[in-house]
CSV table of C-alpha atoms and ligand atoms in Angstrom, one decimal:
chain,number,residue,atom,x,y,z
A,1,MET,CA,0.0,0.1,-0.1
A,2,VAL,CA,1.4,3.4,-1.1
A,3,LYS,CA,1.6,6.2,1.4
A,4,PRO,CA,-0.2,9.0,-0.4
A,5,PHE,CA,1.3,12.5,-0.5
A,6,HIS,CA,0.1,16.1,-1.1
A,7,LEU,CA,0.3,18.2,-4.4
A,8,GLY,CA,0.4,22.1,-4.6
A,9,TRP,CA,1.1,24.4,-7.3
A,10,PHE,CA,3.6,27.2,-6.7
A,11,VAL,CA,2.8,30.2,-9.0
A,12,GLY,CA,6.4,31.8,-9.0
A,13,ASN,CA,5.8,35.5,-10.1
A,14,GLY,CA,2.2,35.3,-8.6
A,15,PHE,CA,-0.1,37.8,-10.2
A,16,GLY,CA,2.7,39.0,-12.6
A,17,VAL,CA,3.4,38.5,-16.2
A,18,HIS,CA,3.7,34.7,-17.3
A,19,GLY,CA,5.4,33.4,-20.7
A,20,TRP,CA,6.2,36.7,-22.1
A,21,ASN,CA,7.9,36.1,-25.5
A,22,THR,CA,8.0,32.3,-25.0
A,23,PRO,CA,6.5,29.5,-27.1
A,24,PHE,CA,2.9,28.3,-26.0
A,25,SER,CA,2.1,31.2,-23.8
A,26,GLY,CA,-0.9,32.3,-25.9
A,27,SER,CA,-2.4,35.6,-24.8
A,28,ALA,CA,-1.1,35.1,-21.3
A,29,ALA,CA,1.5,37.7,-21.2
A,30,ARG,CA,-0.8,40.3,-22.9
A,31,ASP,CA,-3.7,39.6,-20.5
A,32,TRP,CA,-1.4,39.4,-17.4
A,33,ALA,CA,-3.4,41.9,-15.3
A,34,LYS,CA,-6.7,39.8,-15.7
A,35,PRO,CA,-7.2,36.6,-13.7
A,36,GLY,CA,-7.8,34.3,-16.7
A,37,LEU,CA,-4.7,32.3,-16.6
A,38,GLN,CA,-4.9,31.7,-12.8
A,39,ILE,CA,-8.6,30.9,-13.2
A,40,ASP,CA,-7.7,28.2,-15.8
A,41,LEU,CA,-4.7,26.8,-13.5
A,42,ALA,CA,-7.0,26.8,-10.5
A,43,ARG,CA,-9.8,24.8,-12.3
A,44,ALA,CA,-7.3,22.3,-13.8
A,45,ILE,CA,-5.5,21.6,-10.5
A,46,GLU,CA,-8.8,21.3,-8.9
A,47,ARG,CA,-10.0,18.6,-11.4
A,48,ALA,CA,-6.7,16.9,-10.6
A,49,CYS,CA,-7.5,17.1,-6.8
A,50,PHE,CA,-4.4,19.2,-5.9
A,51,ASP,CA,-4.5,20.4,-2.3
A,52,PHE,CA,-3.6,24.0,-2.9
A,53,LEU,CA,-2.4,26.7,-5.1
A,54,MET,CA,0.2,29.2,-3.9
A,55,LEU,CA,0.8,32.7,-5.3
A,56,GLU,CA,4.2,34.1,-4.8
A,57,ASP,CA,4.5,38.0,-4.3
A,58,SER,CA,7.1,40.7,-3.8
A,59,LEU,CA,6.9,44.4,-3.2
A,60,PHE,CA,9.3,46.1,-5.1
A,61,VAL,CA,10.6,46.7,-8.8
A,62,PRO,CA,14.1,45.2,-8.7
A,63,ASP,CA,17.1,47.0,-9.8
A,64,ASN,CA,19.7,44.8,-8.2
A,65,TYR,CA,21.2,43.5,-11.5
A,66,GLY,CA,23.4,46.2,-13.2
A,67,GLY,CA,22.2,48.9,-10.8
A,68,SER,CA,19.0,49.7,-12.8
A,69,SER,CA,15.6,48.4,-13.3
A,70,LYS,CA,16.1,48.2,-17.1
A,71,PHE,CA,16.9,44.5,-17.3
A,72,TYR,CA,13.9,43.6,-15.2
A,73,LEU,CA,11.2,45.9,-16.8
A,74,GLU,CA,12.3,45.1,-20.5
A,75,ARG,CA,11.8,41.4,-19.7
A,76,ALA,CA,8.8,41.8,-17.5
A,77,LEU,CA,10.8,39.9,-14.6
A,78,ARG,CA,9.1,40.4,-11.3
A,79,ALA,CA,7.4,43.7,-12.5
A,80,PRO,CA,4.6,44.7,-13.4
A,81,LYS,CA,3.0,42.5,-10.6
A,82,ASN,CA,-0.6,42.8,-9.1
A,83,ASP,CA,-1.5,42.4,-5.6
A,84,PRO,CA,-2.3,38.7,-5.1
A,85,LEU,CA,-5.2,39.3,-2.3
A,86,PRO,CA,-8.0,40.4,-4.8
A,87,LEU,CA,-7.1,37.4,-7.0
A,88,VAL,CA,-7.7,35.1,-4.2
A,89,GLY,CA,-11.4,36.0,-4.0
A,90,VAL,CA,-11.7,35.5,-7.7
A,91,LEU,CA,-10.0,32.1,-7.4
A,92,ALA,CA,-12.3,31.1,-4.5
A,93,TYR,CA,-15.3,32.0,-6.3
A,94,VAL,CA,-14.5,29.6,-9.3
A,95,THR,CA,-13.5,26.6,-7.2
A,96,LYS,CA,-15.0,24.5,-4.4
A,97,HIS,CA,-12.4,22.4,-2.9
A,98,LEU,CA,-8.9,23.8,-3.7
A,99,GLY,CA,-6.9,25.6,-0.9
A,100,ILE,CA,-5.5,29.1,-2.0
A,101,VAL,CA,-2.5,30.5,-0.6
A,102,PRO,CA,-1.4,34.1,-1.1
A,103,THR,CA,2.0,35.3,0.0
A,104,ILE,CA,2.0,38.0,2.8
A,105,SER,CA,5.0,39.9,4.2
A,106,THR,CA,5.0,39.9,8.0
A,107,SER,CA,7.6,42.8,7.8
A,108,PHE,CA,5.1,45.3,6.1
A,109,TYR,CA,1.6,44.2,6.7
A,110,PRO,CA,0.0,45.4,9.8
A,111,PRO,CA,-1.2,42.2,11.6
A,112,TYR,CA,-4.8,43.5,12.2
A,113,LEU,CA,-5.2,44.3,8.6
A,114,LEU,CA,-3.8,41.0,7.5
A,115,ALA,CA,-6.0,38.8,10.0
A,116,ARG,CA,-9.0,40.7,8.9
A,117,HIS,CA,-8.2,40.1,5.2
A,118,VAL,CA,-7.6,36.5,5.5
A,119,ALA,CA,-10.6,35.9,7.9
A,120,THR,CA,-12.7,37.7,5.1
A,121,LEU,CA,-11.4,35.3,2.3
A,122,ASP,CA,-11.8,32.2,4.7
A,123,LEU,CA,-15.4,33.1,5.2
A,124,MET,CA,-15.8,33.9,1.4
A,125,SER,CA,-14.3,30.5,0.4
A,126,GLU,CA,-16.0,28.4,3.1
A,127,GLY,CA,-12.7,27.5,4.7
A,128,ARG,CA,-10.1,27.1,1.9
A,129,ILE,CA,-7.6,29.9,2.7
A,130,GLY,CA,-3.9,29.8,3.8
A,131,CYS,CA,-1.0,32.3,4.1
A,132,ASN,CA,2.5,31.9,2.9
A,133,PHE,CA,4.4,34.2,5.4
A,134,VAL,CA,7.6,35.8,4.2
A,135,THR,CA,9.7,38.4,6.0
A,136,SER,CA,10.6,39.9,2.6
A,137,THR,CA,14.1,40.2,1.6
A,138,ALA,CA,15.0,43.4,-0.7
A,139,SER,CA,16.0,46.6,0.7
A,140,ARG,CA,14.1,48.0,-2.1
A,141,ALA,CA,10.9,46.7,-0.6
A,142,ALA,CA,11.9,48.2,2.9
A,143,GLN,CA,12.4,51.5,1.2
A,144,ASN,CA,8.8,51.5,-0.3
A,145,PHE,CA,7.6,51.3,3.4
A,146,GLY,CA,9.6,53.9,5.1
A,147,PHE,CA,12.6,52.1,5.9
A,148,GLU,CA,16.2,53.2,4.8
A,149,GLU,CA,17.5,49.6,4.8
A,150,HIS,CA,15.6,46.4,5.5
A,151,ILE,CA,15.4,45.2,8.9
A,152,GLU,CA,18.2,42.7,10.0
A,153,HIS,CA,17.5,39.2,8.7
A,154,ASP,CA,17.1,37.5,12.3
A,155,LEU,CA,15.3,40.4,13.8
A,156,ARG,CA,12.7,40.1,10.9
A,157,TYR,CA,12.0,36.5,12.1
A,158,GLU,CA,11.4,37.6,15.7
A,159,MET,CA,9.1,40.1,14.3
A,160,ALA,CA,7.4,37.4,12.3
A,161,THR,CA,6.9,35.3,15.4
A,162,GLU,CA,5.2,38.0,17.3
A,163,PHE,CA,3.1,38.7,14.1
A,164,VAL,CA,1.7,35.4,13.9
A,165,ASP,CA,1.0,35.3,17.6
A,166,VAL,CA,-1.2,38.5,17.3
A,167,VAL,CA,-2.9,37.3,14.1
A,168,LYS,CA,-3.8,33.9,15.4
A,169,LYS,CA,-5.2,35.6,18.8
A,170,LEU,CA,-7.3,38.0,16.6
A,171,TRP,CA,-8.6,34.9,14.7
A,172,ASP,CA,-9.6,33.4,18.0
A,173,SER,CA,-11.3,36.6,19.3
A,174,TRP,CA,-14.6,35.4,18.1
A,175,GLU,CA,-15.7,32.1,19.8
A,176,PRO,CA,-16.9,29.5,17.3
A,177,ASP,CA,-20.6,29.8,18.4
A,178,ALA,CA,-20.5,33.6,18.6
A,179,LEU,CA,-22.8,34.2,15.6
A,180,VAL,CA,-26.2,32.8,17.0
A,181,MET,CA,-28.6,34.8,14.5
A,182,ASP,CA,-31.6,34.0,16.8
A,183,GLU,CA,-34.3,36.0,15.2
A,184,ALA,CA,-36.9,35.2,18.1
A,185,ARG,CA,-34.6,36.9,20.6
A,186,GLY,CA,-33.4,39.5,18.1
A,187,VAL,CA,-29.8,38.5,18.6
A,188,PHE,CA,-27.2,38.2,15.7
A,189,VAL,CA,-23.9,38.0,17.8
A,190,ASP,CA,-23.7,36.8,21.4
A,191,PRO,CA,-21.5,39.7,22.9
A,192,ASP,CA,-20.3,37.5,25.5
A,193,LYS,CA,-18.5,35.3,22.8
A,194,VAL,CA,-16.5,38.3,21.3
A,195,HIS,CA,-13.2,39.3,23.2
A,196,THR,CA,-10.5,41.9,23.1
A,197,ILE,CA,-7.0,40.4,22.9
A,198,ASP,CA,-5.2,43.4,24.5
A,199,TYR,CA,-1.9,42.5,22.9
A,200,LYS,CA,1.1,44.4,23.9
A,201,GLY,CA,4.2,43.0,22.4
A,202,ARG,CA,7.8,44.1,21.7
A,203,PHE,CA,6.9,45.1,18.1
A,204,TYR,CA,3.1,45.1,17.9
A,205,THR,CA,0.2,46.3,19.9
A,206,SER,CA,-3.6,45.3,19.0
A,207,ARG,CA,-6.7,45.7,21.1
A,208,GLY,CA,-9.1,43.7,19.0
A,209,PRO,CA,-11.5,41.9,18.7
A,210,LEU,CA,-11.5,41.4,14.9
A,211,ASN,CA,-14.4,43.3,13.4
A,212,THR,CA,-15.3,40.2,11.0
A,213,ALA,CA,-16.5,37.1,12.4
A,214,ARG,CA,-14.6,34.0,13.1
A,215,SER,CA,-13.6,32.0,9.9
A,216,PRO,CA,-14.7,28.6,9.0
A,217,GLN,CA,-11.3,27.2,9.6
A,218,GLY,CA,-10.8,29.4,12.7
A,219,GLN,CA,-7.1,29.2,12.1
A,220,PRO,CA,-6.4,29.5,8.4
A,221,VAL,CA,-3.5,27.3,7.2
A,222,LEU,CA,0.0,28.9,7.7
A,223,MET,CA,2.9,28.3,5.3
A,224,GLN,CA,6.5,29.5,5.1
A,225,ALA,CA,9.5,28.8,3.0
A,226,GLY,CA,12.6,30.3,4.9
A,227,GLY,CA,15.3,27.8,4.9
A,228,SER,CA,17.8,29.4,7.2
A,229,PRO,CA,18.2,28.3,11.0
A,230,GLN,CA,15.9,31.3,11.9
A,231,GLY,CA,13.4,30.6,9.2
A,232,ARG,CA,13.1,27.0,10.4
A,233,ALA,CA,12.9,28.0,14.1
A,234,PHE,CA,10.1,30.3,13.1
A,235,ALA,CA,8.3,27.5,11.2
A,236,ALA,CA,8.7,24.9,14.0
A,237,LYS,CA,6.7,27.2,16.3
A,238,ASN,CA,3.8,28.0,14.2
A,239,ILE,CA,3.7,26.9,10.6
A,240,ASP,CA,1.4,24.1,9.2
A,241,VAL,CA,3.1,23.8,5.8
A,242,VAL,CA,6.9,24.3,5.1
A,243,LEU,CA,8.0,24.9,1.4
A,244,ALA,CA,11.4,23.6,0.5
A,245,ALA,CA,13.5,24.2,-2.7
A,246,THR,CA,16.2,21.6,-2.0
A,247,ASN,CA,17.7,20.0,-5.1
A,248,SER,CA,18.8,16.5,-4.0
A,249,VAL,CA,17.1,13.7,-2.5
A,250,ALA,CA,19.8,13.7,0.4
A,251,ASP,CA,18.8,17.4,1.1
A,252,MET,CA,15.1,16.8,1.1
A,253,LYS,CA,15.7,14.0,3.6
A,254,SER,CA,17.6,15.9,5.9
A,255,PHE,CA,15.5,19.2,5.6
A,256,ARG,CA,12.4,17.0,6.6
A,257,ALA,CA,14.1,15.3,9.4
A,258,ASP,CA,15.5,18.6,10.7
A,259,MET,CA,12.0,20.2,10.5
A,260,ARG,CA,10.3,17.2,12.4
A,261,ARG,CA,13.1,17.4,15.2
A,262,ARG,CA,12.4,21.1,15.5
A,263,VAL,CA,8.6,20.9,15.6
A,264,ALA,CA,8.7,17.8,18.3
A,265,ALA,CA,11.1,20.1,20.4
A,266,GLU,CA,8.5,22.8,20.3
A,267,GLY,CA,6.0,20.3,21.9
A,268,ARG,CA,4.1,19.9,18.6
A,269,ASP,CA,3.3,16.5,16.9
A,270,PRO,CA,5.7,16.3,13.9
A,271,ASP,CA,2.9,15.3,11.8
A,272,SER,CA,1.1,18.5,12.4
A,273,CYS,CA,3.8,20.4,10.1
A,274,LYS,CA,4.1,19.1,6.6
A,275,VAL,CA,7.2,19.7,4.4
A,276,VAL,CA,6.5,19.9,0.7
A,277,PHE,CA,9.3,20.1,-1.9
A,278,MET,CA,9.6,22.2,-4.9
A,279,VAL,CA,9.6,20.0,-8.2
A,280,ILE,CA,9.8,21.2,-11.8
A,281,PRO,CA,9.4,18.1,-14.0
A,282,THR,CA,9.9,18.2,-17.8
A,283,ILE,CA,7.2,15.9,-19.2
A,284,GLY,CA,7.0,14.5,-22.8
A,285,GLU,CA,5.0,11.8,-24.6
A,286,THR,CA,8.1,9.7,-24.3
A,287,ASP,CA,11.2,9.8,-22.3
A,288,ALA,CA,13.3,10.6,-25.3
A,289,GLU,CA,11.1,13.7,-26.1
A,290,ALA,CA,11.2,14.8,-22.4
A,291,GLU,CA,14.9,14.5,-22.3
A,292,ASP,CA,15.4,16.5,-25.4
A,293,ARG,CA,13.1,19.3,-24.1
A,294,PHE,CA,15.2,19.3,-20.8
A,295,LEU,CA,18.5,19.5,-22.6
A,296,ARG,CA,17.3,22.2,-24.7
A,297,LYS,CA,16.1,24.2,-21.7
A,298,GLN,CA,19.6,23.4,-20.3
A,299,ALA,CA,21.3,24.7,-23.3
A,300,PHE,CA,19.1,27.9,-23.1
A,301,LYS,CA,20.0,28.7,-19.7
A,302,GLU,CA,23.8,28.2,-20.1
A,303,ALA,CA,23.6,30.5,-23.1
A,304,HIS,CA,21.9,33.3,-21.1
A,305,PRO,CA,23.6,33.2,-17.7
A,306,GLU,CA,22.3,36.8,-17.1
A,307,LEU,CA,18.7,35.4,-16.7
A,308,VAL,CA,19.7,33.2,-13.9
A,309,LEU,CA,22.1,35.8,-12.4
A,310,ALA,CA,19.5,38.7,-12.5
A,311,GLY,CA,17.0,36.4,-10.8
A,312,MET,CA,19.4,35.6,-8.0
A,313,SER,CA,20.3,39.3,-7.7
A,314,SER,CA,16.8,40.3,-6.8
A,315,LEU,CA,16.6,37.5,-4.2
A,316,THR,CA,19.9,38.3,-2.6
A,317,ASP,CA,20.3,42.0,-3.1
A,318,ILE,CA,23.6,41.2,-4.7
A,319,ASP,CA,24.7,42.8,-8.1
A,320,PHE,CA,25.9,39.5,-9.9
A,321,SER,CA,26.5,41.6,-13.1
A,322,SER,CA,29.6,43.0,-11.4
A,323,PHE,CA,31.4,39.6,-11.1
A,324,ASP,CA,33.5,38.0,-13.8
A,325,LEU,CA,31.8,34.7,-14.8
A,326,ASP,CA,35.0,32.5,-14.8
A,327,THR,CA,36.8,33.8,-11.6
A,328,PRO,CA,36.4,31.9,-8.5
A,329,LEU,CA,33.9,33.6,-6.1
A,330,ALA,CA,34.9,34.8,-2.7
A,331,GLU,CA,32.7,34.4,0.4
A,332,LEU,CA,29.4,36.5,0.0
A,333,THR,CA,26.9,37.3,2.6
A,334,THR,CA,23.5,39.0,2.5
A,335,ASN,CA,20.7,40.5,4.6
A,336,GLY,CA,18.4,39.0,1.9
A,337,GLN,CA,17.6,35.4,1.2
A,338,GLN,CA,20.3,33.7,3.2
A,339,GLY,CA,19.3,30.0,2.5
A,340,THR,CA,18.9,30.7,-1.2
A,341,LEU,CA,22.4,32.3,-1.5
A,342,ARG,CA,23.9,29.5,0.4
A,343,GLN,CA,22.3,26.9,-1.9
A,344,PHE,CA,23.2,29.1,-5.0
A,345,LEU,CA,26.9,29.1,-4.0
A,346,ALA,CA,27.1,25.5,-3.3
A,347,GLN,CA,26.5,24.8,-6.8
A,348,GLY,CA,30.0,25.6,-8.2
A,349,SER,CA,33.1,27.8,-7.6
A,350,THR,CA,32.5,30.4,-10.6
A,351,LEU,CA,29.3,32.0,-11.7
A,352,ARG,CA,29.4,30.1,-15.1
A,353,GLU,CA,29.7,26.8,-13.2
A,354,ILE,CA,27.0,27.8,-10.8
A,355,VAL,CA,24.6,28.8,-13.8
A,356,ARG,CA,25.3,25.4,-15.5
A,357,ASN,CA,24.6,23.4,-12.4
A,358,TYR,CA,21.8,25.8,-10.9
A,359,SER,CA,18.5,24.3,-9.8
A,360,HIS,CA,16.1,25.8,-7.3
A,361,GLY,CA,14.0,22.7,-6.4
A,362,LEU,CA,14.3,19.3,-8.2
A,363,ASP,CA,14.3,20.2,-11.9
A,364,ARG,CA,16.6,17.4,-13.2
A,365,LEU,CA,13.4,15.1,-13.4
A,366,TRP,CA,12.1,14.4,-17.0
A,367,GLY,CA,10.2,11.7,-18.8
A,368,SER,CA,7.1,10.4,-19.8
A,369,PRO,CA,4.0,10.8,-17.3
A,370,ASP,CA,4.7,7.2,-16.2
A,371,THR,CA,8.4,7.7,-15.7
A,372,VAL,CA,8.0,11.1,-13.9
A,373,ALA,CA,5.4,9.6,-11.6
A,374,SER,CA,7.6,6.6,-10.7
A,375,LYS,CA,10.5,9.0,-9.9
A,376,MET,CA,8.3,11.1,-7.7
A,377,MET,CA,6.9,8.1,-5.9
A,378,GLU,CA,10.4,6.6,-5.5
A,379,ILE,CA,11.8,9.9,-4.1
A,380,MET,CA,8.7,10.4,-1.8
A,381,GLU,CA,9.3,6.9,-0.3
A,382,GLU,CA,12.9,7.7,0.4
A,383,VAL,CA,12.1,11.0,1.9
A,384,GLY,CA,9.2,10.0,4.0
A,385,GLY,CA,6.8,12.7,2.9
A,386,ASP,CA,4.9,15.0,2.6
A,387,GLY,CA,4.3,16.1,-1.0
A,388,TYR,CA,5.5,18.3,-3.7
A,389,ILE,CA,4.7,21.7,-5.1
A,390,ILE,CA,4.9,22.0,-8.8
A,391,ALA,CA,6.6,25.0,-9.9
A,392,GLY,CA,7.1,24.7,-13.8
A,393,PRO,CA,6.3,27.6,-16.2
A,394,LEU,CA,2.7,28.9,-16.0
A,395,THR,CA,1.6,28.2,-19.6
A,396,ARG,CA,-1.7,26.3,-20.2
A,397,ARG,CA,0.4,23.7,-22.1
A,398,TYR,CA,2.5,22.9,-19.2
A,399,VAL,CA,-0.6,23.0,-16.8
A,400,THR,CA,-2.2,20.3,-19.0
A,401,GLU,CA,0.9,18.2,-19.1
A,402,VAL,CA,0.9,18.1,-15.1
A,403,THR,CA,-2.9,17.9,-14.6
A,404,ASP,CA,-4.0,15.8,-17.5
A,405,GLY,CA,-0.6,13.7,-18.1
A,406,LEU,CA,1.1,13.4,-14.8
A,407,ALA,CA,-1.5,13.6,-12.0
A,408,PRO,CA,-3.9,10.8,-13.5
A,409,VAL,CA,-1.0,8.5,-13.4
A,410,LEU,CA,-0.2,9.3,-9.7
A,411,GLN,CA,-4.0,9.0,-8.9
A,412,LYS,CA,-4.2,5.6,-10.6
A,413,ARG,CA,-1.3,4.4,-8.5
A,414,GLY,CA,-2.8,5.8,-5.2
A,415,ALA,CA,0.1,8.1,-4.6
A,416,VAL,CA,-2.0,11.4,-4.4
A,417,ARG,CA,-5.8,12.1,-3.6
A,418,SER,CA,-8.5,11.3,-6.2
A,419,ALA,CA,-11.2,13.1,-4.3
A,420,TYR,CA,-11.4,15.7,-1.6
A,421,THR,CA,-12.3,14.2,1.8
A,422,HIS,CA,-12.9,17.4,3.8
A,423,ALA,CA,-14.6,20.8,3.2
A,424,HIS,CA,-11.8,22.6,4.7
A,425,PHE,CA,-8.3,23.0,3.3
A,426,ARG,CA,-6.7,22.5,6.8
A,427,ASP,CA,-8.4,19.3,7.3
A,428,ASN,CA,-7.4,18.0,3.8
A,429,MET,CA,-3.8,18.8,4.4
A,430,MET,CA,-3.6,17.2,7.7
A,431,GLU,CA,-5.3,14.1,6.5
A,432,PHE,CA,-2.1,12.3,5.7
B,501,LIG,C1,9.0,27.6,-2.6
B,501,LIG,C2,9.5,29.1,-2.2
B,501,LIG,C3,8.5,29.9,-2.4
B,501,LIG,C4,8.8,31.4,-1.9
B,501,LIG,N1,8.0,32.3,-2.1
B,501,LIG,C5,8.4,33.8,-1.8
B,501,LIG,C6,7.4,34.6,-2.0
B,501,LIG,O1,6.5,34.5,-2.7
B,501,LIG,N2,8.0,36.0,-1.7
B,501,LIG,C7,9.2,36.3,-1.1
B,501,LIG,O2,9.4,37.4,-0.8
B,501,LIG,N3,10.0,35.1,-0.8
B,501,LIG,C8,9.6,33.8,-1.2
B,501,LIG,N4,10.4,32.8,-0.8
B,501,LIG,C9,11.7,33.1,-0.1
B,501,LIG,C10,11.5,32.8,1.4
B,501,LIG,O3,10.4,33.1,2.0
B,501,LIG,C11,12.6,33.0,2.2
B,501,LIG,O4,13.0,34.4,2.2
B,501,LIG,C12,14.0,32.4,1.5
B,501,LIG,O5,13.7,31.1,1.3
B,501,LIG,C13,15.2,32.7,2.3
B,501,LIG,O6,14.9,32.5,3.7
B,501,LIG,P1,16.1,32.5,4.7
B,501,LIG,O7,16.8,33.8,4.6
B,501,LIG,O8,15.4,32.2,6.1
B,501,LIG,O9,17.0,31.3,4.3
B,501,LIG,C14,10.2,31.6,-1.3
B,501,LIG,C15,11.0,30.5,-1.0
B,501,LIG,C16,10.7,29.1,-1.6
B,501,LIG,C17,11.7,28.1,-1.3
């Protein structure tokens, strides 16, 4: 009997431009600001019984590569990008079972506003919302919110821990049976069941209660993806689903074992915190066709190192255009994404070598749907759980390859769900 695992879809570049100037992107790039592409994705992955769709977000126009935003704006890389929260309402309306997870910055959102936003969406979707909490990593983002430089990396996680504490208390400020709606007595809300939280912390103060009611899940599902020791410590205290972009089976295994140890040390059941791993399979009708596609993608990447480097610059606040491609790199540090930088540098000694070997998540995985399904199942068995987030390019063609090619094979073999057992996202996510 196969132990089932979870599937999510990670929409990198969230509500931004997808597929600009690439084959099979149709009108997606021209229509980037409308929700059509993400609606089609949500419906397709719900048909394939995915647990959730997660929307990346960032809060700045990058100018880290070459000291100007020219490189990014000309190629529509990370800008323009719409706010994901209004899109979540639309996606909830066109689906019935799928979990929907926007990314939220704990460094810049006021906790009350966030708690209210998410509770509203959870009420609207009848219990299918999660939040991917990030601390935001770019000083340009910080400058959009009145800081000269970004808050120091470890301090951001201390703030995030308090942020989550406030938000959770606000979500609990209405008891489950506070809405009585008793027409005979003329009572809509029982005032004895709505409470202030009177929170006074080091970073945040909030009186409460929330001015929307308790949401169906009570506590919407919390996710995060920070891989540094501080990020993992934050996750161990509060988080239901950790997203990891490791690129080898050995790293996946040790990441999950480390998270489970940390969660247990916080007095939580290790099974109450799922770890899902980023995977970018290349799928073809045959193994040979898939391999050919993978090799062409790899050749394109090697011919255009600047695309990988500009992406990495915006995540780490380091201008990689200023380094020679073939000179061995000295030690680099960042106040941006530390785990991401560490992983990047571990892939070679010069930038050219790093770009050639570069993967963010498991992307050296190709084959027919049967072959990819077998590999994913073997890896999951070796790692022990808990699932994958698919993070390939958002074109309708790729979505179809996954949802109508790969997912049905995984379902037939009992590796992923073929139906939604529960009404709420949290219950489905915690089912196995
Ligand atoms: C799968 C995945 C998704 C992520 N999504 C976002 C995102 O939407 N927005 C963002 O600012 N950072 C995002 N990140 C970055 C993380 O939140 C975090 O900043 C990064 O992994 C570095 O964290 P660390 O400094 O704790 O290692 C993502 C990372 C991963 C692995």
